[in-house]
Coordinates of C-alpha atoms and ligand atoms in Angstrom, one line a residue:
M1 CA 76.3 55.9 -114.9
E2 CA 74.0 53.7 -117.0
E3 CA 70.4 54.6 -117.2
F4 CA 67.2 53.5 -118.9
I5 CA 65.3 56.1 -121.0
V6 CA 61.6 55.1 -121.2
E7 CA 58.9 56.7 -123.3
G8 CA 55.7 55.7 -121.6
G9 CA 52.2 55.1 -122.9
H10 CA 52.8 52.1 -125.1
K11 CA 50.8 48.8 -124.5
L12 CA 53.0 45.7 -124.3
S13 CA 52.1 42.8 -126.5
G14 CA 53.7 39.5 -127.7
S15 CA 55.4 36.7 -125.9
L16 CA 58.6 36.2 -123.9
Q17 CA 60.6 33.2 -122.6
V18 CA 61.7 33.5 -119.0
K19 CA 65.2 32.3 -118.1
G20 CA 66.5 30.5 -115.1
A21 CA 66.0 31.7 -111.5
K22 CA 68.8 33.9 -109.9
N23 CA 67.8 32.7 -106.5
S24 CA 68.2 29.0 -107.6
M25 CA 71.4 29.7 -109.6
L26 CA 73.3 31.3 -106.7
P27 CA 72.9 28.6 -104.0
I28 CA 73.3 25.9 -106.7
M29 CA 76.6 27.4 -107.9
A30 CA 77.7 27.5 -104.3
A31 CA 76.7 23.9 -103.8
S32 CA 78.9 22.9 -106.8
V33 CA 81.8 23.4 -104.4
L34 CA 80.8 20.0 -102.9
N35 CA 81.8 18.1 -106.0
S36 CA 84.9 16.1 -105.2
S37 CA 84.9 14.0 -108.4
D38 CA 87.4 14.7 -111.2
G39 CA 84.5 15.7 -113.4
S40 CA 82.4 18.9 -113.8
V41 CA 79.1 20.2 -112.6
V42 CA 77.2 21.4 -115.7
L43 CA 74.2 23.8 -115.2
H44 CA 71.7 24.7 -117.9
N45 CA 69.1 27.6 -118.2
I46 CA 71.6 30.0 -116.5
P47 CA 70.6 33.7 -117.1
N48 CA 73.3 36.2 -118.1
I49 CA 72.9 38.5 -115.1
Y50 CA 75.4 40.5 -113.0
D51 CA 75.2 38.2 -109.9
L52 CA 76.2 35.2 -112.1
H53 CA 79.6 36.9 -112.9
V54 CA 80.2 37.8 -109.2
M55 CA 79.6 34.2 -108.1
K56 CA 81.7 33.0 -111.0
N57 CA 84.6 35.3 -109.8
I58 CA 84.2 34.0 -106.3
L59 CA 84.4 30.3 -107.4
D60 CA 87.5 31.2 -109.6
S61 CA 89.2 32.7 -106.5
L62 CA 88.4 29.5 -104.5
G63 CA 90.2 27.3 -107.1
F64 CA 87.4 26.3 -109.5
K65 CA 87.4 26.6 -113.2
V66 CA 84.1 28.2 -114.3
E67 CA 83.1 28.5 -118.0
Y68 CA 79.9 30.2 -119.2
Q69 CA 78.7 29.6 -122.8
G70 CA 75.2 30.4 -124.0
D71 CA 73.0 29.5 -121.1
T72 CA 75.3 26.7 -119.8
L73 CA 77.8 26.9 -116.9
Q74 CA 80.5 24.4 -116.4
I75 CA 82.2 24.3 -112.9
T76 CA 85.3 22.1 -112.4
P77 CA 87.2 21.7 -109.1
G78 CA 90.9 22.6 -109.3
E79 CA 93.8 20.9 -107.6
E80 CA 93.6 23.0 -104.5
I81 CA 90.4 24.5 -103.0
H82 CA 90.9 27.7 -101.1
Y83 CA 88.8 28.7 -98.1
V84 CA 89.0 32.5 -97.9
I85 CA 86.3 34.5 -99.8
P86 CA 87.9 37.8 -100.9
D87 CA 86.5 40.9 -99.2
D88 CA 85.5 42.7 -102.4
F89 CA 83.2 39.9 -103.4
M90 CA 81.5 39.8 -100.0
R91 CA 80.8 43.5 -100.2
E92 CA 79.5 43.1 -103.8
M93 CA 77.1 40.3 -103.1
R94 CA 75.6 39.1 -99.8
S95 CA 74.8 35.7 -101.3
S96 CA 78.5 34.9 -100.9
I97 CA 77.3 33.7 -97.5
F98 CA 76.0 30.6 -99.3
L99 CA 79.5 29.4 -99.6
M100 CA 79.9 28.8 -95.9
G101 CA 78.0 25.5 -95.8
P102 CA 79.6 23.9 -98.8
L103 CA 83.1 24.9 -97.9
L104 CA 82.7 23.7 -94.4
A105 CA 81.3 20.4 -95.7
R106 CA 84.0 20.0 -98.4
I107 CA 87.2 21.2 -96.6
G108 CA 86.2 22.0 -93.0
K109 CA 86.9 25.7 -93.0
V110 CA 85.9 29.1 -94.4
K111 CA 86.9 32.7 -93.8
L112 CA 84.9 35.7 -95.0
T113 CA 84.0 39.2 -94.0
Y114 CA 80.7 39.8 -92.3
P115 CA 78.2 40.4 -95.1
G116 CA 76.9 44.0 -94.9
G117 CA 73.3 45.0 -94.9
C118 CA 71.8 46.5 -98.0
S119 CA 69.2 49.0 -98.9
I120 CA 66.3 46.7 -97.9
G121 CA 67.5 46.0 -94.3
P122 CA 70.3 44.9 -92.0
R123 CA 70.2 41.3 -93.3
P124 CA 71.6 39.6 -90.2
I125 CA 73.0 36.0 -90.5
D126 CA 72.5 34.9 -86.9
L127 CA 70.3 31.9 -88.0
H128 CA 73.0 30.7 -90.4
L129 CA 75.7 30.8 -87.7
K130 CA 73.5 29.3 -85.0
G131 CA 72.6 26.4 -87.3
L132 CA 76.2 25.8 -88.3
A133 CA 77.3 25.8 -84.6
S134 CA 74.7 23.1 -83.9
L135 CA 76.3 21.0 -86.6
G136 CA 79.6 21.2 -84.7
V137 CA 81.2 24.2 -86.5
Q138 CA 83.4 26.5 -84.4
V139 CA 82.5 30.1 -85.4
R140 CA 84.8 33.0 -84.5
E141 CA 83.8 36.6 -85.3
E142 CA 86.5 39.3 -84.9
N143 CA 87.4 42.6 -86.6
G144 CA 84.5 42.2 -89.1
Y145 CA 85.7 38.7 -90.1
I146 CA 84.1 35.3 -89.6
E147 CA 86.3 32.3 -89.4
A148 CA 84.5 29.0 -89.1
S149 CA 86.0 25.4 -89.0
A150 CA 84.9 21.9 -88.2
E151 CA 86.9 18.7 -87.6
K152 CA 83.8 16.9 -88.7
L153 CA 80.1 17.9 -89.1
L154 CA 77.7 15.9 -87.0
G155 CA 74.0 15.6 -88.0
T156 CA 71.5 17.1 -85.6
D157 CA 68.0 18.6 -85.3
I158 CA 67.9 22.3 -86.2
H159 CA 64.8 24.5 -85.3
L160 CA 64.9 27.8 -87.3
D161 CA 63.5 30.8 -85.4
Y162 CA 62.3 32.1 -88.8
P163 CA 61.9 30.3 -92.1
S164 CA 65.0 32.0 -93.6
V165 CA 65.6 31.1 -97.3
G166 CA 69.4 31.6 -97.1
A167 CA 69.8 29.9 -93.7
T168 CA 67.8 26.9 -94.8
E169 CA 69.9 26.6 -98.0
N170 CA 73.2 27.1 -96.2
L171 CA 72.4 24.5 -93.5
I172 CA 71.2 21.9 -96.1
M173 CA 74.6 22.3 -97.9
A174 CA 76.5 22.0 -94.6
A175 CA 74.6 18.9 -93.6
V176 CA 74.8 16.8 -96.8
L177 CA 78.3 15.4 -96.0
A178 CA 77.9 15.4 -92.2
H179 CA 78.0 12.2 -90.2
G180 CA 74.4 11.0 -89.5
K181 CA 71.0 12.6 -90.0
T182 CA 70.0 16.3 -89.9
T183 CA 66.4 17.5 -89.7
I184 CA 65.7 21.2 -90.3
Y185 CA 62.4 22.3 -88.7
N186 CA 60.5 25.5 -89.6
A187 CA 62.5 25.5 -92.9
A188 CA 61.7 27.9 -95.7
K189 CA 59.5 26.4 -98.5
E190 CA 60.5 28.4 -101.5
P191 CA 60.6 26.6 -104.9
E192 CA 64.3 27.5 -105.1
I193 CA 64.9 25.3 -102.1
V194 CA 63.3 22.3 -103.9
D195 CA 65.6 23.1 -106.9
L196 CA 68.6 23.0 -104.6
Q197 CA 67.5 19.7 -103.1
N198 CA 67.0 18.1 -106.6
F199 CA 70.5 19.4 -107.6
L200 CA 72.2 18.0 -104.5
N201 CA 70.4 14.6 -105.0
A202 CA 71.7 14.6 -108.6
M203 CA 75.2 15.0 -107.0
G204 CA 74.5 11.9 -104.9
C205 CA 73.3 13.5 -101.7
Q206 CA 70.2 12.5 -99.8
V207 CA 67.9 15.4 -99.1
R208 CA 64.1 15.0 -98.6
G209 CA 61.2 17.3 -97.7
A210 CA 62.3 20.5 -99.4
G211 CA 59.1 22.6 -100.1
T212 CA 57.8 21.7 -96.7
E213 CA 58.7 23.1 -93.3
K214 CA 60.6 19.8 -92.4
I215 CA 63.7 18.9 -94.4
R216 CA 65.6 15.7 -93.7
I217 CA 69.2 15.2 -94.7
E218 CA 71.1 11.8 -94.5
G219 CA 74.9 12.5 -94.6
V220 CA 76.8 10.8 -97.4
P221 CA 80.6 10.3 -97.8
A222 CA 81.0 12.5 -100.9
A223 CA 79.1 14.4 -103.6
G224 CA 80.0 14.2 -107.3
K225 CA 79.5 15.7 -110.7
C226 CA 76.1 16.1 -112.5
H227 CA 74.2 17.9 -115.2
Y228 CA 71.3 20.0 -114.0
R229 CA 68.7 22.5 -115.4
I230 CA 67.6 25.2 -113.0
I231 CA 63.9 26.2 -112.7
P232 CA 62.6 29.4 -114.4
D233 CA 62.6 32.7 -112.4
R234 CA 59.2 33.2 -110.9
I235 CA 60.1 36.8 -109.8
V236 CA 61.2 37.8 -113.3
A237 CA 58.0 36.2 -114.6
G238 CA 55.9 38.1 -112.1
T239 CA 57.6 41.3 -113.0
Y240 CA 56.8 41.0 -116.7
L241 CA 53.2 40.0 -116.0
M242 CA 52.9 43.2 -114.0
A243 CA 54.6 45.2 -116.8
A244 CA 51.9 43.9 -119.2
A245 CA 49.1 44.7 -116.8
I246 CA 50.2 48.3 -116.0
T247 CA 50.3 49.1 -119.7
G248 CA 47.0 47.4 -120.5
G249 CA 48.7 45.1 -122.9
E250 CA 48.4 41.4 -123.7
V251 CA 51.6 39.3 -123.1
T252 CA 52.3 35.5 -122.8
L253 CA 55.2 34.2 -120.8
H254 CA 56.5 30.8 -121.9
E255 CA 58.6 28.1 -120.2
I256 CA 57.5 29.1 -116.7
I257 CA 56.0 27.1 -113.8
P258 CA 52.7 28.8 -113.1
S259 CA 52.1 27.0 -109.8
H260 CA 55.2 29.0 -108.4
L261 CA 53.1 32.1 -109.0
D262 CA 49.8 31.1 -107.4
A263 CA 49.8 33.8 -104.8
V264 CA 50.8 36.4 -107.3
V265 CA 48.2 35.4 -109.9
A266 CA 45.5 35.4 -107.2
K267 CA 46.5 39.0 -106.2
L268 CA 46.7 40.2 -109.8
K269 CA 43.2 38.8 -110.4
E270 CA 42.0 40.6 -107.3
A271 CA 43.4 43.8 -108.8
G272 CA 41.3 43.3 -112.0
V273 CA 44.0 41.7 -114.2
E274 CA 42.7 39.1 -116.7
I275 CA 45.1 36.1 -116.5
Q276 CA 44.9 32.7 -118.3
G277 CA 47.4 29.8 -118.0
T278 CA 48.5 26.5 -119.4
E279 CA 50.9 24.0 -117.7
D280 CA 54.0 26.1 -118.7
S281 CA 52.7 29.6 -119.6
L282 CA 50.7 32.5 -118.3
T283 CA 48.9 35.2 -120.4
V284 CA 47.9 38.6 -119.2
K285 CA 45.1 40.3 -121.0
D286 CA 43.8 43.9 -120.7
G287 CA 41.6 44.5 -117.6
S288 CA 40.6 47.6 -115.6
L289 CA 42.9 47.9 -112.6
R290 CA 41.2 48.2 -109.1
A291 CA 42.8 48.5 -105.7
V292 CA 43.3 45.5 -103.4
E293 CA 42.3 45.9 -99.8
T294 CA 45.5 44.5 -98.4
L295 CA 48.7 43.0 -99.8
R296 CA 50.8 41.3 -97.2
T297 CA 54.3 39.9 -98.1
L298 CA 55.0 36.5 -96.5
P299 CA 57.4 33.6 -96.9
Y300 CA 56.4 31.1 -99.6
P301 CA 53.7 30.2 -100.5
G302 CA 52.5 33.7 -99.5
F303 CA 53.0 36.8 -101.7
P304 CA 56.7 37.1 -102.3
T305 CA 58.5 40.2 -100.9
D306 CA 60.5 40.4 -104.1
L307 CA 57.4 41.3 -106.1
Q308 CA 56.1 43.9 -103.6
A309 CA 57.8 46.8 -105.3
P310 CA 56.6 45.9 -108.9
M311 CA 53.1 45.3 -107.5
S312 CA 53.3 48.7 -105.7
A313 CA 53.9 50.3 -109.1
L314 CA 50.9 48.5 -110.6
L315 CA 48.7 49.6 -107.7
T316 CA 49.6 53.3 -108.1
K317 CA 47.3 53.2 -111.2
A318 CA 44.5 51.0 -109.6
R319 CA 41.3 52.8 -108.7
G320 CA 40.9 53.1 -104.9
D321 CA 43.1 52.5 -101.8
S322 CA 45.5 49.6 -101.5
L323 CA 47.3 48.8 -98.2
I324 CA 50.7 47.1 -98.5
V325 CA 52.2 45.4 -95.5
E326 CA 55.9 44.4 -95.9
N327 CA 56.4 41.6 -93.4
V328 CA 59.7 40.2 -94.5
F329 CA 62.2 43.1 -94.7
E330 CA 62.6 46.1 -92.6
A331 CA 63.2 48.8 -95.3
R332 CA 61.7 47.7 -98.6
F333 CA 59.7 50.8 -99.5
Q334 CA 62.5 53.0 -101.0
H335 CA 60.8 52.8 -104.4
M336 CA 57.8 54.7 -103.0
E337 CA 59.4 58.1 -102.9
E338 CA 60.6 57.6 -106.4
L339 CA 57.1 56.6 -107.5
I340 CA 55.8 59.8 -105.8
K341 CA 58.1 61.8 -108.1
M342 CA 56.0 60.3 -111.0
N343 CA 52.8 61.6 -109.4
A344 CA 51.9 58.4 -107.4
Q345 CA 50.0 59.0 -104.2
V346 CA 51.6 56.9 -101.4
N347 CA 51.7 57.2 -97.6
V348 CA 54.4 55.1 -95.9
K349 CA 54.5 54.4 -92.1
D350 CA 56.9 51.8 -90.8
R351 CA 56.1 48.5 -92.7
N352 CA 52.8 49.8 -94.1
A353 CA 52.2 51.8 -97.3
L354 CA 48.8 53.1 -98.4
I355 CA 48.6 53.6 -102.1
T356 CA 45.7 55.7 -103.6
G357 CA 45.4 55.1 -107.3
V358 CA 45.8 58.1 -109.7
E359 CA 44.5 58.6 -113.2
R360 CA 48.0 59.4 -114.6
L361 CA 51.6 58.9 -113.8
V362 CA 54.1 61.4 -115.3
G363 CA 57.6 60.7 -116.6
A364 CA 60.4 61.8 -114.2
R365 CA 64.1 61.2 -113.5
V366 CA 64.2 58.5 -110.7
N367 CA 66.8 56.4 -108.9
A368 CA 66.9 52.6 -108.6
T369 CA 67.9 51.7 -105.1
D370 CA 67.9 47.9 -105.4
L371 CA 67.0 45.4 -108.2
R372 CA 63.3 45.0 -107.4
A373 CA 62.8 48.7 -106.7
G374 CA 64.5 49.5 -110.0
A375 CA 62.1 47.1 -111.8
A376 CA 59.1 48.8 -110.2
L377 CA 60.3 52.2 -111.5
V378 CA 60.6 50.7 -115.1
L379 CA 57.0 49.5 -114.8
A380 CA 55.7 52.9 -113.7
A381 CA 57.7 54.6 -116.5
L382 CA 56.1 52.2 -119.1
A383 CA 52.7 53.5 -118.0
A384 CA 53.6 57.2 -117.4
E385 CA 52.9 60.0 -119.8
G386 CA 56.1 61.3 -121.3
T387 CA 59.7 60.2 -120.8
S388 CA 61.3 58.9 -117.7
V389 CA 65.0 58.3 -116.9
I390 CA 65.8 55.5 -114.4
Q391 CA 69.4 55.9 -113.0
H392 CA 71.7 53.2 -111.6
V393 CA 70.3 50.4 -113.7
W394 CA 73.2 48.1 -112.6
H395 CA 70.9 47.2 -109.7
I396 CA 68.4 45.9 -112.2
D397 CA 71.1 44.0 -114.2
R398 CA 71.8 42.0 -111.0
G399 CA 68.6 40.0 -111.5
Y400 CA 67.2 40.7 -114.9
E401 CA 69.0 39.7 -118.1
S402 CA 68.9 42.7 -120.5
M403 CA 65.5 44.0 -119.2
E404 CA 65.5 46.6 -122.0
K405 CA 65.8 43.9 -124.7
A406 CA 63.0 41.9 -123.1
L407 CA 60.7 44.9 -122.9
K408 CA 61.6 46.1 -126.4
Q409 CA 60.6 42.6 -127.7
L410 CA 57.2 43.4 -126.2
G411 CA 56.9 46.8 -127.9
A412 CA 58.2 49.0 -125.1
R413 CA 60.1 52.2 -126.1
I414 CA 63.2 51.8 -123.8
E415 CA 66.9 52.5 -124.4
R416 CA 70.0 52.0 -122.2
A417 CA 72.2 55.1 -122.2
G418 CA 75.2 56.5 -120.3
G419 CA 78.5 55.0 -119.4
P420 CA 79.1 51.8 -117.4
D421 CA 78.6 52.1 -113.7
P422 CA 81.7 51.7 -111.5
S423 CA 81.4 48.2 -110.2
P424 CA 79.3 48.5 -107.0
Ligands
LIG1 C1 66.6 35.4 -100.1 O1 67.3 36.3 -99.3 C2 66.5 36.0 -101.5 N1 67.9 36.0 -102.0 C3 65.9 37.3 -101.5 O2 65.8 37.8 -102.8 C4 64.5 37.2 -100.9 O3 63.9 38.5 -100.8 C5 64.5 36.5 -99.6 O4 65.2 35.3 -99.7 C6 63.1 36.3 -99.0 O5 62.4 35.5 -99.9 C7 68.5 34.9 -102.6 O6 67.9 33.9 -102.5 C8 69.8 35.1 -103.1 P1 65.9 35.4 -95.7 P2 67.7 35.8 -97.8 O7 67.0 34.8 -95.0 O8 68.1 34.4 -97.8 C9 65.8 37.7 -91.6 C10 66.1 39.4 -104.5 O9 65.5 40.5 -104.7 N2 67.0 36.9 -91.2 O10 64.7 34.6 -96.0 O11 68.7 36.9 -97.3 C11 66.2 38.8 -92.6 O12 66.8 39.9 -92.0 C12 66.6 39.0 -103.2 O13 66.2 38.5 -105.4 C13 67.5 37.0 -89.9 O14 67.0 37.7 -89.1 O15 66.3 36.1 -97.1 C14 64.9 39.1 -93.3 O16 64.2 40.1 -92.5 C15 66.3 40.2 -102.1 N3 68.6 36.2 -89.6 C16 64.1 37.7 -93.2 O17 64.8 37.0 -92.2 C17 69.2 35.4 -90.5 O18 70.2 34.7 -90.1 C18 64.1 37.0 -94.5 O19 65.4 36.8 -94.9 C19 68.7 35.3 -91.8 C20 67.6 36.1 -92.2

């Protein structure tokens, strides 16, 4: 079982370049299935994270040749495209659900096991299935499988009950080759959806309005090859800004898009963190941490749920009481009991967590339960007195490329130890 061993109490300093966004990479890799040319889709700025390899294996199993070199991914369609997503991959990564839209658009059918919930909540897919049905897809669910097929997809108006990121992305990918126009209302507005739109348009599709709550898609006969560079990862960037802040260090992050972090920067400043920025970088300087009255997670452009856990870690050392309200997922406070093992003072009730800042965190042996919770524990360990051990770091590897190498580059005392985890 792989673990991180962290010696706390060292200020981070220096600079770091942030790689491409996991939550852009995954839907865009799925969208490459739409390519019916004899050429390849080539993607740049691809981070070497665990979920990349899972999605690569899925595309391999569907008949695509996928080559990863440096930070570039080349995806080439094979002679025959398969439509069954192997069970193991569905269990390993919920984002396999992103393949429904493109496979239905490309070959008119898909079969997959129902994606399970995970540690942060049941993660239903009702909005995905309802939207696909409105595009003319027949969806059959039996014995834990979903079989979906469509003679042809017909453009239509779709009103999402909730601005689901995945449902918005899946439905855009299903609609790009449909007959006629599709409009998605109450769409999610995350930057990764704008990235997906730009990628699809580079393939010859016609998508407009991503980043707003109304997305319009004009069906086209086919999509082709293209080269595309994905956007930097705003959640990884936010995590490292918080790592600098919790250690009282000074760190600059390069090649990021600061405007993607507006809500995060505003909340960090409210917490007493000194932050300066240029058009492609952000610098955190030492500041004295103070509690924030309320932190509410919301769909973009609100404060992102994916940075709630790292921010919680930061607030355990901020003078005063901070109330955290997790509005997006049902069970995203599992990191709190691990933080309490490190002397944090937290009271959790349903979707609310009240954090009272403490003078000192102490090193402990703690468990990562999901990738963002794991990141939060590393941040707390960096600021704790003594040594901490964070177990099950494969969760962290899903979304952070060699977190220990990145933090060491900034002066952290962190080592990876133990044997490789059995694949999850
Ligand atoms: C995406 O998940 C991200 N994953 C998540 O990042 C992120 O936390 C989430 O969006 C919210 O921003 C990827 O992009 C790969 P949702 P997704 O559909 O699409 C409910 C990380 O740490 N819902 O916007 O699954 C759902 O239960 C991961 O990088 C339905 O009820 O998020 C949740 O409560 C974690 N029915 C809420 O909507 C549906 O059909 C938000 O889910 C779909 C969703």
